[in-house]
XYZ file of C-alpha atoms in Angstrom:
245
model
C -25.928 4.192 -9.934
C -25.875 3.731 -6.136
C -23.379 5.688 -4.154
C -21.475 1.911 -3.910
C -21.347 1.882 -7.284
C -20.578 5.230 -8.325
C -17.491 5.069 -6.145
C -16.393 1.418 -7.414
C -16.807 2.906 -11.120
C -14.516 6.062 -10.296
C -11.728 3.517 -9.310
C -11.405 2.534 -12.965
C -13.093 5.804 -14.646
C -11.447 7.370 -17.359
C -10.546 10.754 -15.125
C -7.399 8.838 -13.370
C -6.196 9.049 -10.623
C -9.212 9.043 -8.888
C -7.834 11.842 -6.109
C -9.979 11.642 -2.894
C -9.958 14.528 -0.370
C -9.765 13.070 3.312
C -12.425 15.466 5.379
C -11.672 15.545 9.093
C -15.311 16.418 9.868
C -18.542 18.217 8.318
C -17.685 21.198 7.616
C -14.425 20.304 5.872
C -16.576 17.319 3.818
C -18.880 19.898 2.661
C -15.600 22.088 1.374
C -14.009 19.538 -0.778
C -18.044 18.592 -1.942
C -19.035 22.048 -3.113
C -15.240 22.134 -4.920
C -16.185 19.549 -7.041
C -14.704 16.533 -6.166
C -16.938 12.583 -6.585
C -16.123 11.350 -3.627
C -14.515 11.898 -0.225
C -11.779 9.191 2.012
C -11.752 9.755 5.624
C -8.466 9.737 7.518
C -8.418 8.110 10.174
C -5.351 10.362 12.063
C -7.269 13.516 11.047
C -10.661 12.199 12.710
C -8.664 11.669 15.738
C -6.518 14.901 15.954
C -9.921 16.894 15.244
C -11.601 14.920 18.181
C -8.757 15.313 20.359
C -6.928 11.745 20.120
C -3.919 10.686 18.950
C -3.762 8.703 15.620
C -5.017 4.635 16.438
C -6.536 5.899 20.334
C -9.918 7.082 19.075
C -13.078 4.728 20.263
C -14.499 3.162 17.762
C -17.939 4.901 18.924
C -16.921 8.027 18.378
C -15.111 6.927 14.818
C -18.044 5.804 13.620
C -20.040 8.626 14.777
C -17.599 11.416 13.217
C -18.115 9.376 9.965
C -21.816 9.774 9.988
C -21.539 13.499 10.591
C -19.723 13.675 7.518
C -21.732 11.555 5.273
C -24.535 13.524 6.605
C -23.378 16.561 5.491
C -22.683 15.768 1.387
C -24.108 14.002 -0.742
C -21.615 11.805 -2.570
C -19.692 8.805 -1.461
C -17.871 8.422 1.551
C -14.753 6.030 2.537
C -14.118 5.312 5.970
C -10.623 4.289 7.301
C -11.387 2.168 10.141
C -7.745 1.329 11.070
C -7.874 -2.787 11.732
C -11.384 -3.232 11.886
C -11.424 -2.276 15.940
C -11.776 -5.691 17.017
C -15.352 -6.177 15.303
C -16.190 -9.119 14.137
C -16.466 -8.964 10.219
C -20.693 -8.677 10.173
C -20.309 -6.471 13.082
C -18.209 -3.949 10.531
C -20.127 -4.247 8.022
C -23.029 -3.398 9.843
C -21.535 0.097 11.670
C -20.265 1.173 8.191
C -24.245 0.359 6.409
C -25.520 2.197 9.950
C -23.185 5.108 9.558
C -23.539 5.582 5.406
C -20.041 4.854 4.351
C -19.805 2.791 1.353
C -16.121 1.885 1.726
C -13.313 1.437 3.962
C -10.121 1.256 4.798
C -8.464 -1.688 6.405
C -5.036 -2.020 7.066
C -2.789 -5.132 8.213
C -1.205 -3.995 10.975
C -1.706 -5.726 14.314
C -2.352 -2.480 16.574
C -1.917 -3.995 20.091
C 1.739 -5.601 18.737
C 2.659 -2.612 16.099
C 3.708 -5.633 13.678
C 2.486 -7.145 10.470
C -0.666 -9.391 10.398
C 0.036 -12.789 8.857
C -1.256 -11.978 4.821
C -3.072 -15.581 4.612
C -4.951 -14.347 8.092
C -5.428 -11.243 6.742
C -6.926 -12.339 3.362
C -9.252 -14.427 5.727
C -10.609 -11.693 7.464
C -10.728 -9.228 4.150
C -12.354 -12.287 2.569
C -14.904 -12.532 5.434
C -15.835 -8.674 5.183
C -16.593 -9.565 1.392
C -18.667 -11.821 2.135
C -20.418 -9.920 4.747
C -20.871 -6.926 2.848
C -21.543 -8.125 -0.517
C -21.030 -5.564 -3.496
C -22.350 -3.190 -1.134
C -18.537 -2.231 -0.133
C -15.324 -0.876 -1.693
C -12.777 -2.357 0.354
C -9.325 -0.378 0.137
C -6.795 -2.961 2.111
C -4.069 -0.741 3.467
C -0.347 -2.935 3.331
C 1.813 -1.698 5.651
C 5.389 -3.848 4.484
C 6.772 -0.284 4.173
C 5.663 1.363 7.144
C 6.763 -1.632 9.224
C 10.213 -1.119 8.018
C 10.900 -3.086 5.009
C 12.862 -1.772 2.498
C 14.250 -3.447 -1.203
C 13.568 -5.470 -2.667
C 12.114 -7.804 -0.675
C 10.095 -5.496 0.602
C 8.573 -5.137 -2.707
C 8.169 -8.574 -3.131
C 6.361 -9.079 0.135
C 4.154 -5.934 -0.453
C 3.313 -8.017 -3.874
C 2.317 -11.078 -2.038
C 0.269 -9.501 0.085
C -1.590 -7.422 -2.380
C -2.172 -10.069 -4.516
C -3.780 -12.281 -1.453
C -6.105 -9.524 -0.824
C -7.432 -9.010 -4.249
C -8.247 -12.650 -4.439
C -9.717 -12.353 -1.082
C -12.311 -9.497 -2.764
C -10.703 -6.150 -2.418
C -11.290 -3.721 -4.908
C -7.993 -2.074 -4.162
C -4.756 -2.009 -2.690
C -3.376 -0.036 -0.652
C 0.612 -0.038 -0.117
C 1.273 2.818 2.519
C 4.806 4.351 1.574
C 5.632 2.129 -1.320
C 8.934 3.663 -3.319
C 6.906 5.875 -5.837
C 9.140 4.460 -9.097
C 7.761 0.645 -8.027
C 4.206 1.907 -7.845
C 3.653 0.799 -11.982
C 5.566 -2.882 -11.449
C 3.097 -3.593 -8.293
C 0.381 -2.260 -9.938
C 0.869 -4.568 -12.824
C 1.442 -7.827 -10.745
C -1.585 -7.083 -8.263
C -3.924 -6.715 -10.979
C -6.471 -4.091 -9.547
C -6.505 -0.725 -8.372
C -3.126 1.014 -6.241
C -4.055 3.307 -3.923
C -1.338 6.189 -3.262
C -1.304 8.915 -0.355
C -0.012 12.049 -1.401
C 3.429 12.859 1.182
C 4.772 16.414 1.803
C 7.700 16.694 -0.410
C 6.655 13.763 -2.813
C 5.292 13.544 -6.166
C 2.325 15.011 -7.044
C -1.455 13.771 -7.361
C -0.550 13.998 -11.166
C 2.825 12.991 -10.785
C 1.898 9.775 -8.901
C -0.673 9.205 -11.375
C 2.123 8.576 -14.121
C 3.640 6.325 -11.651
C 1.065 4.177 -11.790
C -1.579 5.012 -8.848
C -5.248 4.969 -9.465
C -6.307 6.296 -6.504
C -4.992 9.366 -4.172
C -5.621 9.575 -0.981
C -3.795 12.252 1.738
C -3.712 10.863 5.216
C -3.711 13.119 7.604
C -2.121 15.691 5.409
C -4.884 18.058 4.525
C -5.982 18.159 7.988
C -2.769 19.604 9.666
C -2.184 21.965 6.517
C -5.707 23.632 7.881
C -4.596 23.503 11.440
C -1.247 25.172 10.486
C -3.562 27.582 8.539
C -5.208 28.155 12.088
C -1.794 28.618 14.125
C -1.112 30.992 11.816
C -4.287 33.174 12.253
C -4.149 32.509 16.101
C 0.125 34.094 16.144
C -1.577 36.924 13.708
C -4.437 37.914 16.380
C -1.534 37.557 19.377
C -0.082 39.865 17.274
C -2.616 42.425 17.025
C -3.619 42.380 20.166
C 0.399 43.092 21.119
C 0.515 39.792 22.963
């Protein structure tokens, strides 16, 4: 199979959840490779804090070009999250992720420059467009921030329902409801109709435990990132310390 279709495949595999390690650059990609895992997600907050920008400020140029350093450097499939799409038109995404090697993406419906939801129906235009843009040649992970923006209940459940099932007729392969209540992963799961993608939060369930819940994909944010940087604080206060500094 092509890389494309090895990592559509491992979203309904029989080795659920289908965990994804988020690599902040090369070296890191080429950790999680050699341990073993299929595939790799990028995160788009650890890109940034390992190029020096805060989470949503990084240029799209250099985005793009972090993500081809890390494709470069293994050899299975790579996800990109590209925030909102940066403004590109939906041929012009397509494109930098075929230039770049990244078979899928991430693509969230927040509106960056207001911090609020995207209307879903606009949303499932655009997701719709990259579809058609891209083909099968894409695994499109739309990101639904209800949660994130606030919402909570009911309601919010509802709404992250709508939304999710809009995108999946628009051509995503999965769904992606950023801080959805963990016990409601199974009930939106089952009304969506395709694949949940879950990110793994300090103090929350478990890559195993989430995958009872009713995730088929795990994905960390950010998290594995700043767990290596506090790694490095903690070797920079030991070498203060030696040096009696």
């Amino acid at each position: 199979m092509t890389a494309v279709e090895t990592l559509r495949a491992l979203h309904h595999g029989p080795d659920l959840p289908l965990v994804l390690p988020g690599p902040w650059d090369a070296a890191s990609a080429k950790v999680f490779a050699d341990a073993g895992f299929p595939a790799l997600a990028t995160p788009s907050a650890g890109v940034a804090a390992s190029l020096g920008y805060e989470d949503g400020q990084t240029p799209p140029e250099e985005m793009f070009a972090a993500v081809a350093r890390i494709v470069r450097a293994v050899d299975i499939p790579v996800s990109a999250d590209v925030e909102a799409g940066y403004g590109l038109s939906a041929r012009e995404l397509v494109g930098r992720l075929a230039d770049v090697g990244a078979v899928g993406c991430n693509l969230e419906d927040s509106d960056h420059a207001s911090g609020a939801l995207r209307d879903p129906r606009e949303q499932a235009d655009w997701l719709a467009q990259v579809r058609a843009e891209a083909g099968d040649g894409l695994v499109i992970n739309a990101r639904i921030d209800t949660f994130l923006r606030g919402a909570e209940g009911e309601g919010a459940v509802e709404d992250a329902i709508r939304r999710g099932r809009l995108y999946a007729e628009a051509g995503a392969d999965c769904v992606y409801p950023f801080l959805a209540p963990p016990p409601r992963l199974a009930d939106i799961a089952a009304a969506v109709g395709i694949p949940v993608n879950v990110a793994v939060m300090p103090g929350g369930p478990s890559p195993r435990e989430l995958g009872a819940l009713g995730a088929s994909r795990i994905t960390f944010g950010p998290g594995l990132q700043r767990r290596a940087m506090a790694a490095v604080a903690e070797m920079a206060a030991g070498l203060r310390k030696e040096l009696g500094r």
